[in-house]
CSV table of N, CA and C and ligand atoms in Angstrom, one decimal:
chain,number,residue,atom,x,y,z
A,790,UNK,N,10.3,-2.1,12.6
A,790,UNK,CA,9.5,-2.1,11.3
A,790,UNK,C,9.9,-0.9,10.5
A,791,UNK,N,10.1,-1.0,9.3
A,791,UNK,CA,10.2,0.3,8.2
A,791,UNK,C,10.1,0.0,7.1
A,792,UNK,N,9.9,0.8,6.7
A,792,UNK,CA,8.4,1.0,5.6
A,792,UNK,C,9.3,2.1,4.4
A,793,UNK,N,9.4,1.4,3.2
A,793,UNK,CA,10.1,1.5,2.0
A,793,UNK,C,9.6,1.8,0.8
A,794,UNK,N,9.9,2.8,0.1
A,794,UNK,CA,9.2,3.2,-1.3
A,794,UNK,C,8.1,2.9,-1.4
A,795,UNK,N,7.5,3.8,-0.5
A,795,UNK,CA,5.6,4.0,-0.7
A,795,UNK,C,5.3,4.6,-1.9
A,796,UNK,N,4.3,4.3,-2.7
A,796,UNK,CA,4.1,5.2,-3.7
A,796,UNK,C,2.1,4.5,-3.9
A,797,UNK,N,1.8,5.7,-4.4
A,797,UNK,CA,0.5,5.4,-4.7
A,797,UNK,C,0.2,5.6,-6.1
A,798,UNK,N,-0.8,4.5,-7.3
A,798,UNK,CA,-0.4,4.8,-8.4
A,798,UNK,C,-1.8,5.8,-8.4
A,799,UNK,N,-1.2,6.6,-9.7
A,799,UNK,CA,-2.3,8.0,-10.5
A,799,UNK,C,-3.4,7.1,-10.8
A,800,UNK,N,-4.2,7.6,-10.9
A,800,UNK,CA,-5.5,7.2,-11.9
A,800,UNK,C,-6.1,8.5,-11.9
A,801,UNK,N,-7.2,8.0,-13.6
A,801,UNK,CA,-8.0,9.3,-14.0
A,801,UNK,C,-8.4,10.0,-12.9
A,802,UNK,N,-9.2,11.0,-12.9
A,802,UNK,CA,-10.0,12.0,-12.0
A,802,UNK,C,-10.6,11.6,-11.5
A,803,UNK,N,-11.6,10.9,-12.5
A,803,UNK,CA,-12.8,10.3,-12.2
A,803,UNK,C,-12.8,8.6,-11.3
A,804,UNK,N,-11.8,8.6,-11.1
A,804,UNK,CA,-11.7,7.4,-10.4
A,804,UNK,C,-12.1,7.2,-9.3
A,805,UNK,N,-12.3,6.1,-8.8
A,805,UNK,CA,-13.5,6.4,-7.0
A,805,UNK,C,-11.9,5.7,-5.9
A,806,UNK,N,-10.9,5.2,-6.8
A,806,UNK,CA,-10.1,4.6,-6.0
A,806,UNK,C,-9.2,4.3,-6.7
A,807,UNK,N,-7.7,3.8,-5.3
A,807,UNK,CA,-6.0,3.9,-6.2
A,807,UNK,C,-5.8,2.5,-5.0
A,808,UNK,N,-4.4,2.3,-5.4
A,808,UNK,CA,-3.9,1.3,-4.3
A,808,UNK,C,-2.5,1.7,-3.9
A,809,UNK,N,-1.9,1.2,-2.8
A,809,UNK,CA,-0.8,2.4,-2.4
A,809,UNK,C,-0.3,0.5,-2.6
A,810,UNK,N,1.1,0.8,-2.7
A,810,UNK,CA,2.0,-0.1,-2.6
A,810,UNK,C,3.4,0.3,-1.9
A,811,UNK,N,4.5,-0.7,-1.5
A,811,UNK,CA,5.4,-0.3,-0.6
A,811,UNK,C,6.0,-2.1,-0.3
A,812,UNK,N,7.2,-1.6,0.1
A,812,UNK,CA,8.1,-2.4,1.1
A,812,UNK,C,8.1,-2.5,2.8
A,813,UNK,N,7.8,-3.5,3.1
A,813,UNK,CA,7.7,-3.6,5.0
A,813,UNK,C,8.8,-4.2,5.1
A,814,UNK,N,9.7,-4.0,5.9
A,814,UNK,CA,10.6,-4.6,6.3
A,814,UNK,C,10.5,-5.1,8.0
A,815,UNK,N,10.4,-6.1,8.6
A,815,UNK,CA,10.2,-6.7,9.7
A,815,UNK,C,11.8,-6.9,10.5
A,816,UNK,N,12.8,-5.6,11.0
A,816,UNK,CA,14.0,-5.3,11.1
A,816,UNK,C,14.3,-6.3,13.0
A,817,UNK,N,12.4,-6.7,13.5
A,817,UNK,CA,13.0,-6.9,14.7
A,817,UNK,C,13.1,-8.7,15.0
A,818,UNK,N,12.6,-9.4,16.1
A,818,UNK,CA,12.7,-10.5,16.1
A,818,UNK,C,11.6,-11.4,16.0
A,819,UNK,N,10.3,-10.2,16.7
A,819,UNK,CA,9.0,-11.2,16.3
A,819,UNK,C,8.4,-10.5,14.9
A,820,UNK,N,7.5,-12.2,14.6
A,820,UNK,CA,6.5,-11.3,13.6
A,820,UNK,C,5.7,-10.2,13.8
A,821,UNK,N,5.0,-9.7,12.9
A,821,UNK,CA,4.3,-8.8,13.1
A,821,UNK,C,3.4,-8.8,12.0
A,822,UNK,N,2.1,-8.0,12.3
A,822,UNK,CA,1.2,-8.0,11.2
A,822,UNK,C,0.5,-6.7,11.0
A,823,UNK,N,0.3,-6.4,9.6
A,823,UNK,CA,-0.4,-5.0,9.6
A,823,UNK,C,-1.6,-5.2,9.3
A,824,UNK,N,-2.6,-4.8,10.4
A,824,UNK,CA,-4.0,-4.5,10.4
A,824,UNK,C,-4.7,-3.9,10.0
A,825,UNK,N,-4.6,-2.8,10.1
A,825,UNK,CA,-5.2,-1.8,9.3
A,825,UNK,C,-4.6,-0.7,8.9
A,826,UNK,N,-5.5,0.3,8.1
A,826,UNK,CA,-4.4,1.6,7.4
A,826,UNK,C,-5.5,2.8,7.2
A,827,UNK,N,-5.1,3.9,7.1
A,827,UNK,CA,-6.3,4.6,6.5
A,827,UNK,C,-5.2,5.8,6.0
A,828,UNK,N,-5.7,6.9,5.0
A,828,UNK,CA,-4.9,7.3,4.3
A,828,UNK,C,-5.7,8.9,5.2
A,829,UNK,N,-5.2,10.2,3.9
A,829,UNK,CA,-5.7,11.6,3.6
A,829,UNK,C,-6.3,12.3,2.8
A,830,UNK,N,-6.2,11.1,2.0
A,830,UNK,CA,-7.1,11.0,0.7
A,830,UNK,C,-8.3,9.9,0.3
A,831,UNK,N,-8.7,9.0,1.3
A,831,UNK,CA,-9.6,7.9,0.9
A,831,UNK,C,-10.6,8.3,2.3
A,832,UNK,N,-12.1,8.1,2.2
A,832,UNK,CA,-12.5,7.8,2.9
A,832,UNK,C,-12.4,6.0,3.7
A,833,UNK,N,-11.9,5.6,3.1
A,833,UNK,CA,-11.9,4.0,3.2
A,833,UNK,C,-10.6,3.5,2.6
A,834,UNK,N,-10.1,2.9,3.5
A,834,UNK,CA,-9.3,2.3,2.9
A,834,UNK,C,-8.6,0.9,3.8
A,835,UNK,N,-8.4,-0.1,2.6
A,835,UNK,CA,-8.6,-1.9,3.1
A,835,UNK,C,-7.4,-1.9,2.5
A,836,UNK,N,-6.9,-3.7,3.0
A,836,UNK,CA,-5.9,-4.2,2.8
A,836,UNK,C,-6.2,-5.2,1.6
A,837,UNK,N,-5.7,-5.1,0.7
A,837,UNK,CA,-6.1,-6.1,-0.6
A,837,UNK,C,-4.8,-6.9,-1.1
A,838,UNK,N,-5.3,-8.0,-1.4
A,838,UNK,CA,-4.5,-8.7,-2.3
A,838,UNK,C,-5.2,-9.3,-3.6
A,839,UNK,N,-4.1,-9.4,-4.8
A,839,UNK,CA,-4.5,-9.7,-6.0
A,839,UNK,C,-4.8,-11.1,-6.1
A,840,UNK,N,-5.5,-11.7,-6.5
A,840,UNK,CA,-5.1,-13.4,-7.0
A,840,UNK,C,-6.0,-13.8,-8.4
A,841,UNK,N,-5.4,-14.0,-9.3
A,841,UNK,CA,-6.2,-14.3,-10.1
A,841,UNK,C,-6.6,-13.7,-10.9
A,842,UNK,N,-5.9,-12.2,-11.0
A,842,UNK,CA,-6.5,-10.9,-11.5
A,842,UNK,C,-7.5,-10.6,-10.9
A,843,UNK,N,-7.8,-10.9,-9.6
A,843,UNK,CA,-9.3,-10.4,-9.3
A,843,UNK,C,-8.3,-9.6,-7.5
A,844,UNK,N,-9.2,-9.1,-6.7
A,844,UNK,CA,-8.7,-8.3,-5.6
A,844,UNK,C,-9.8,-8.2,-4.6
A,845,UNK,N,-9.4,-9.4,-3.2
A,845,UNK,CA,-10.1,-9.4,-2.1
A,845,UNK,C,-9.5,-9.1,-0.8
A,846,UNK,N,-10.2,-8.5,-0.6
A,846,UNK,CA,-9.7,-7.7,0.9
A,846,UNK,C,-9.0,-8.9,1.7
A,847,UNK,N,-8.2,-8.5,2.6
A,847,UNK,CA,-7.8,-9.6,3.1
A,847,UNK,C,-7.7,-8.9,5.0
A,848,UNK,N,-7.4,-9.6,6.1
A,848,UNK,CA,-8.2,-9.2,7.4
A,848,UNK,C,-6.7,-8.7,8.0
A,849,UNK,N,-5.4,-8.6,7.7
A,849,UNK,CA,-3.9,-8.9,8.2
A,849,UNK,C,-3.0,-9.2,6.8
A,850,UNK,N,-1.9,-8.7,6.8
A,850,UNK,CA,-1.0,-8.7,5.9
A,850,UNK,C,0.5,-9.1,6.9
A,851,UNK,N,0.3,-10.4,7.0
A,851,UNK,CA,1.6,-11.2,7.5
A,851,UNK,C,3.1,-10.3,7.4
A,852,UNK,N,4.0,-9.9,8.3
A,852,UNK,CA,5.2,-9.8,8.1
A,852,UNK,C,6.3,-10.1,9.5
A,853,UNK,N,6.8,-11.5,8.7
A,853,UNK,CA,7.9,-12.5,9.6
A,853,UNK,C,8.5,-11.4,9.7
A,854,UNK,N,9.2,-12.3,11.1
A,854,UNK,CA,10.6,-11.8,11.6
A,854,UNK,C,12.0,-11.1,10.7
A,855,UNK,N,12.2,-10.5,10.3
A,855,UNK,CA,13.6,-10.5,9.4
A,855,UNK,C,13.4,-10.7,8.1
A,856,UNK,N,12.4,-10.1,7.8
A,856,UNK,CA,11.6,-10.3,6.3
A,856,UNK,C,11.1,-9.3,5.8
A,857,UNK,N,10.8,-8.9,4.6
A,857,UNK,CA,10.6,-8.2,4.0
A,857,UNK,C,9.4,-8.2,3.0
A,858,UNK,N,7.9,-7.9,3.4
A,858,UNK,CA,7.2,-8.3,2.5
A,858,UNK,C,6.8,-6.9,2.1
A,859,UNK,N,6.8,-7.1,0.2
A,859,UNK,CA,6.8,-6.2,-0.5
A,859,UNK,C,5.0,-6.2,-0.8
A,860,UNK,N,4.9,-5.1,-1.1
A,860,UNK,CA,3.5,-4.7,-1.5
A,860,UNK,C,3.4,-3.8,-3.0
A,861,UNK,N,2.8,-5.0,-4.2
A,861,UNK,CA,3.2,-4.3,-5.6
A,861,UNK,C,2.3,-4.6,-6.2
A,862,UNK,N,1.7,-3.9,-7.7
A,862,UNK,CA,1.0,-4.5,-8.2
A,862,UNK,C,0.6,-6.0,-8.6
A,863,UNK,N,-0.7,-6.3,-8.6
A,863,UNK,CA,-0.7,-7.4,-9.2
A,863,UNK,C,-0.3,-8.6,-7.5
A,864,UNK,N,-0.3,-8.6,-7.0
A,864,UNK,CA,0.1,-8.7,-5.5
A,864,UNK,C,-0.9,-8.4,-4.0
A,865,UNK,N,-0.4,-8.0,-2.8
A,865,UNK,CA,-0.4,-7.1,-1.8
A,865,UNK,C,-0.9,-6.2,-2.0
A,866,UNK,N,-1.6,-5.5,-1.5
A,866,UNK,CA,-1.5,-3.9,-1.9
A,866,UNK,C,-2.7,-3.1,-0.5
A,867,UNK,N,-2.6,-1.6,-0.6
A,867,UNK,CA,-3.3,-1.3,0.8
A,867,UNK,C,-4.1,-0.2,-0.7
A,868,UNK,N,-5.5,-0.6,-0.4
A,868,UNK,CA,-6.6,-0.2,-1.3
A,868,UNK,C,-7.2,1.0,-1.0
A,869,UNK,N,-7.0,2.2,-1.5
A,869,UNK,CA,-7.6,4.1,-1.0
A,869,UNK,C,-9.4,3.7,-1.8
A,870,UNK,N,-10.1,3.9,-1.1
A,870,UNK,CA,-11.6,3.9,-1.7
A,870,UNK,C,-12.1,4.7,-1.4
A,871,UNK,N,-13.2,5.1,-2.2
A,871,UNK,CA,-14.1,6.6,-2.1
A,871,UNK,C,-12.4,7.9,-1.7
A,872,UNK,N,-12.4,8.2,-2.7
A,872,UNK,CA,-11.2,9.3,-2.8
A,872,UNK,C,-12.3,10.6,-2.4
A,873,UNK,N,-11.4,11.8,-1.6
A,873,UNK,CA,-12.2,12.7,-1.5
A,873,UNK,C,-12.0,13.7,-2.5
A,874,UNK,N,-10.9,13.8,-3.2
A,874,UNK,CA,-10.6,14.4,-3.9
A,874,UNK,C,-9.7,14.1,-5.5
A,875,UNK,N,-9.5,14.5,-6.6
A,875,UNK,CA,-8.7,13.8,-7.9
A,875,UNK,C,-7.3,14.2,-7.2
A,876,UNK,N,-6.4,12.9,-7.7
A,876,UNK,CA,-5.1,12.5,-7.1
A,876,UNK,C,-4.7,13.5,-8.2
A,877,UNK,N,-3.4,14.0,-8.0
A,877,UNK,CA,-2.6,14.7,-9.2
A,877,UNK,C,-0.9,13.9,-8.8
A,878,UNK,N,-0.8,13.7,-10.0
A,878,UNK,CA,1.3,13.0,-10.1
A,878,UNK,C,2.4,14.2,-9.1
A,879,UNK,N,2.7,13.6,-8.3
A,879,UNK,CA,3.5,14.6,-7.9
A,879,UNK,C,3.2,14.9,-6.2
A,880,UNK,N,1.7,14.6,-5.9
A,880,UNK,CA,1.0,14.8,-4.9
A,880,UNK,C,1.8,14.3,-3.8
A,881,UNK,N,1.4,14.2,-2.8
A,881,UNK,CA,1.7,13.3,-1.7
A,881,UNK,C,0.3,12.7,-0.6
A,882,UNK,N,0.5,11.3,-1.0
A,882,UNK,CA,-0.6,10.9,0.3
A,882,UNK,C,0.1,10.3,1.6
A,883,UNK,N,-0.4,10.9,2.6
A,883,UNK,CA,-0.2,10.4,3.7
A,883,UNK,C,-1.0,8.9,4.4
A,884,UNK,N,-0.4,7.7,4.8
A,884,UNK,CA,-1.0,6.8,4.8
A,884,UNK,C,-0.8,6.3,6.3
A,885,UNK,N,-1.4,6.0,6.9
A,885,UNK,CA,-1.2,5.1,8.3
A,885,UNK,C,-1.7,4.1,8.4
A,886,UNK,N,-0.5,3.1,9.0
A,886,UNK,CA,-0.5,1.5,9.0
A,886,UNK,C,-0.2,1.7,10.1
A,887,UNK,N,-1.4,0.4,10.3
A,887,UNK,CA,-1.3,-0.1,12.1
A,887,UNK,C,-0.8,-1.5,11.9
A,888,UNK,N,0.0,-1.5,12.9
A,888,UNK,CA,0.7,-3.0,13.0
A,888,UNK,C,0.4,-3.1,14.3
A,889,UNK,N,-0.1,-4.4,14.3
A,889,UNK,CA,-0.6,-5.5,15.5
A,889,UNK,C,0.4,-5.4,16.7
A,890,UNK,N,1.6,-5.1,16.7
A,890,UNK,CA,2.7,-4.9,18.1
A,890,UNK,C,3.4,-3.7,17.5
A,891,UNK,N,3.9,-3.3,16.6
A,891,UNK,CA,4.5,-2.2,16.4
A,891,UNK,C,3.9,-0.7,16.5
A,892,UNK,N,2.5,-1.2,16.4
A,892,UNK,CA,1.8,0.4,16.5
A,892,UNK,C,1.4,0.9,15.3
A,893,UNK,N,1.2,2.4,15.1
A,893,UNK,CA,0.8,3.0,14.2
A,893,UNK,C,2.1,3.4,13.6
A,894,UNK,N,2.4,3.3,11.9
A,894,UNK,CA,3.7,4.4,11.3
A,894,UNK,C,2.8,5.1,10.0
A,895,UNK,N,3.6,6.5,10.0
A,895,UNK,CA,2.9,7.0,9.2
A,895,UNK,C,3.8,7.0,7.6
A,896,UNK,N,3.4,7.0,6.5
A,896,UNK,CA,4.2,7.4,5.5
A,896,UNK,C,3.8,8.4,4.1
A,897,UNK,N,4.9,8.9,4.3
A,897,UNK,CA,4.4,9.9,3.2
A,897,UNK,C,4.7,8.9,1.6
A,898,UNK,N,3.8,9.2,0.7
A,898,UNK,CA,3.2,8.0,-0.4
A,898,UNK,C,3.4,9.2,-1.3
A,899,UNK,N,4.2,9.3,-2.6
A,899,UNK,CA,4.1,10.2,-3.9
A,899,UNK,C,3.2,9.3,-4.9
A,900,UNK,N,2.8,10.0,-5.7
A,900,UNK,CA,1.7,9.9,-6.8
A,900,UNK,C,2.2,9.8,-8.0
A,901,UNK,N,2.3,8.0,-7.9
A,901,UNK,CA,3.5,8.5,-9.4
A,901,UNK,C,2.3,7.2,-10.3
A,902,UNK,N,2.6,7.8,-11.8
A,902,UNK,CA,2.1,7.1,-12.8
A,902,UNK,C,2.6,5.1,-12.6
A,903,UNK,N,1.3,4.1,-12.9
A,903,UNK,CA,1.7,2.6,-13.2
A,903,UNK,C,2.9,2.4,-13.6
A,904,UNK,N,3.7,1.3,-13.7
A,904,UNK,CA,5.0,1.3,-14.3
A,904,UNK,C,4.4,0.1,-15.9
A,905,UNK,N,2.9,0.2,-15.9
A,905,UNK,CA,2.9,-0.2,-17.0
A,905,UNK,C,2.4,-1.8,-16.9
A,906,UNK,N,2.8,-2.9,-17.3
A,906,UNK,CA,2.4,-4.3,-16.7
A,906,UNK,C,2.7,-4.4,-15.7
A,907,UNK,N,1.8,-5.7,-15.0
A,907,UNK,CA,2.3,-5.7,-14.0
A,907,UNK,C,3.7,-6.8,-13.3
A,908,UNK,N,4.2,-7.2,-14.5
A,908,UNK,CA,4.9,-8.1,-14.6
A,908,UNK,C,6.8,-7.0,-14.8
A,909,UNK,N,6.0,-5.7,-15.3
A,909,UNK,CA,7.5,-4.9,-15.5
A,909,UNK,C,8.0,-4.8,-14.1
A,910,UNK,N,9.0,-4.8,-14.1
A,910,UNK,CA,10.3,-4.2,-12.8
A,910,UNK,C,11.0,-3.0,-12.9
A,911,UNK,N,11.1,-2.4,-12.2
A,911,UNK,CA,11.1,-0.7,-12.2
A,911,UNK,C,12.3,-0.5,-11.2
A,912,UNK,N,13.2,-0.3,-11.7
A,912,UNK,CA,14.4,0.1,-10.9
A,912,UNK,C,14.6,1.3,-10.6
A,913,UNK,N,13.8,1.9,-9.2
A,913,UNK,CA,14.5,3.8,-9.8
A,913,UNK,C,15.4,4.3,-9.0
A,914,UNK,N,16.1,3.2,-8.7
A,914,UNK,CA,17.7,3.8,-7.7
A,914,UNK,C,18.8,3.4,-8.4
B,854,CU,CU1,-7.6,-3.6,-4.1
């Protein structure tokens, strides 16, 4: 399992919550699924997906064999709630995903501003 351009987007100060987004890559032969996560910055934090413009927790975030399921706006996404503190650009959150057979991985997550709609593509390599 490995885990790809984490980033978490900024929001105001006043915000009570962010959502981290990222790449899973499933490198082995069975599936796998990520259960849960918790960050260093949220007291709470769920697995959401978008549909509809709206955002419902969801219980598992599916990742087949030899697959790669991306987590982006507007999409997937792993939900930071009740923040204990204002995020600053640049920061780093630390986030831990539990996968159902792979275990616990940890990732360090930078704090970078929205890329804007959620329909833009953002190339930063
Ligand atoms: Cu959400």
């Amino acid at each position: 399992m490995e885990v790809k351009d984490p980033w978490v987007r900024l929001v105001p100060p006043n915000a009570k919550a962010t959502a981290a987004y990222m790449k899973i890559e499933n490198k082995g032969t069975e599936a796998d699924r990520l259960v849960d996560a918790s960050s260093n910055v949220s007291k709470i934090t769920e697995l959401h997906e978008t549909v509809e413009g709206k955002m419902r927790r969801v219980k598992a975030i599916e990742v087949p064999a030899g697959k790669t399921v991306e987590l982006k706006p507007g999409g997937l996404h792993v939900m930071l709630i009740e923040l204990k503190e204002p995020l600053k650009e640049g920061q780093t959150v630390e986030i831990t995903l539990k996968f159902e057979k792979s275990g616990e991985i940890k990732v360090q997550a930078p704090i970078k501003k929205g890329m804007g709609g959620m329909h833009h593509h953002h190339h930063g390599h």
